[in-house]
Each structure stands twice: as C-alpha cells, then as structure tokens.
Coordinates of C-alpha atoms in Angstrom, one line a residue:
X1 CA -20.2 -2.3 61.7
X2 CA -17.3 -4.6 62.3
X3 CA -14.3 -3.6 63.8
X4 CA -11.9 -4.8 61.3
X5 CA -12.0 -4.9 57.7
X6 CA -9.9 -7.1 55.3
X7 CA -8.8 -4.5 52.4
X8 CA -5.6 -6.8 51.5
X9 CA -7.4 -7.7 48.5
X10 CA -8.8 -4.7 47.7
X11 CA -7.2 -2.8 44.2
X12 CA -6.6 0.6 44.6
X13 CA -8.0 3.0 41.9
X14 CA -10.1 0.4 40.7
X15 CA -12.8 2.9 39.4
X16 CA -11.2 6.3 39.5
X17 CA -11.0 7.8 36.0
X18 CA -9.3 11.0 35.7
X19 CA -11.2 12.5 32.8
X20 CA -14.5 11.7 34.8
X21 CA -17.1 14.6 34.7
X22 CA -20.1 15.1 37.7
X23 CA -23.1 16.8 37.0
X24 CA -23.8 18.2 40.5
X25 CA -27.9 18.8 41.0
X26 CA -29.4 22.2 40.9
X27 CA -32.8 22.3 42.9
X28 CA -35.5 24.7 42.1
X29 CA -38.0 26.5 44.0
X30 CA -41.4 24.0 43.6
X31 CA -43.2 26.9 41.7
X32 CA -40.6 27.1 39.1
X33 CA -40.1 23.0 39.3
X34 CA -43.7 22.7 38.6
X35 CA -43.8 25.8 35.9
X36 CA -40.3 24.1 33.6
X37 CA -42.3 20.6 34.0
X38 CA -45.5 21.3 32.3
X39 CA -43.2 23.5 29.8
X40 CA -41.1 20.5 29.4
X41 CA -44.2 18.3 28.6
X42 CA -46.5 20.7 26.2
X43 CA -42.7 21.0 24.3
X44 CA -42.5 17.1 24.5
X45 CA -38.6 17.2 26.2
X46 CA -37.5 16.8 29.3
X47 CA -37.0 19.2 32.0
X48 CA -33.0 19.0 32.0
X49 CA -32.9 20.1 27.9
X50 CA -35.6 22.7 28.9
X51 CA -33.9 24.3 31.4
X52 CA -30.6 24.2 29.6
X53 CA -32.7 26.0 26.4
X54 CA -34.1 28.5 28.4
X55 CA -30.6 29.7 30.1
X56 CA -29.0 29.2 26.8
X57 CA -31.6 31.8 25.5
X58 CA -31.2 34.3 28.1
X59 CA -27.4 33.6 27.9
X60 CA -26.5 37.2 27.1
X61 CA -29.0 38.9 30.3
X62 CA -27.1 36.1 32.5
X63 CA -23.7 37.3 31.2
X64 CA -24.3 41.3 32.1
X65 CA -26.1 40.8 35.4
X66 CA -23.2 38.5 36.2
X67 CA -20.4 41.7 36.3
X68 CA -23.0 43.9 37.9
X69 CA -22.8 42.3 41.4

C-alpha cells in the first residue's frame, strides 16, 4: 500500500443510488443445497426461483411458526 493517496479528483457519490436494493446470500446446509439443485434441474429452473416457490408454498406454516417462538 502507499502511504498517500490522491482523492482530489475523486467525485463523491459517484455510484451511490438511494433506491438501490442488495440481495444478501442465504447459504444452505450441502444436503439441502444438493436436494433444491436436482429439484431445480428435473423442474428445468434455477435454484433461486425454486427456493423462492417452495417458501412461497409453505408461506402460511412459515407465518404461524413465526409467532410461536
């Protein structure tokens, strides 16, 4: 690293965008990685819509187990 950096012609903000949305990574166990991968496959998708269709389909069990704990 140097010790000094020249930043005077640097423009602040330059890529901030207020309305930006992250998509921050959820990991699964490898069993159930492996498991929503071959689903994802024989359904011809990919593992992200998978996921997001089972959860969607079990949105109601999610919902009550979420006020039990």
């Amino acid at each position: 690293m140097k010790n000094e950096y020249d930043f005077s012609q640097g423009e602040r903000g330059k890529f901030y965008h207020p309305n930006a949305e992250f998509n921050l990574p959820i990991y699964l166990e490898p069993d159930l990685s492996d498991f929503i991968k071959k689903l994802a496959t024989v359904k011809q998708t990919d593992m992200s819509s998978m996921v997001n269709s089972l959860l969607k389909s079990n949105k109601e069990l999610i919902e009550s187990l979420q006020y039990t704990s």
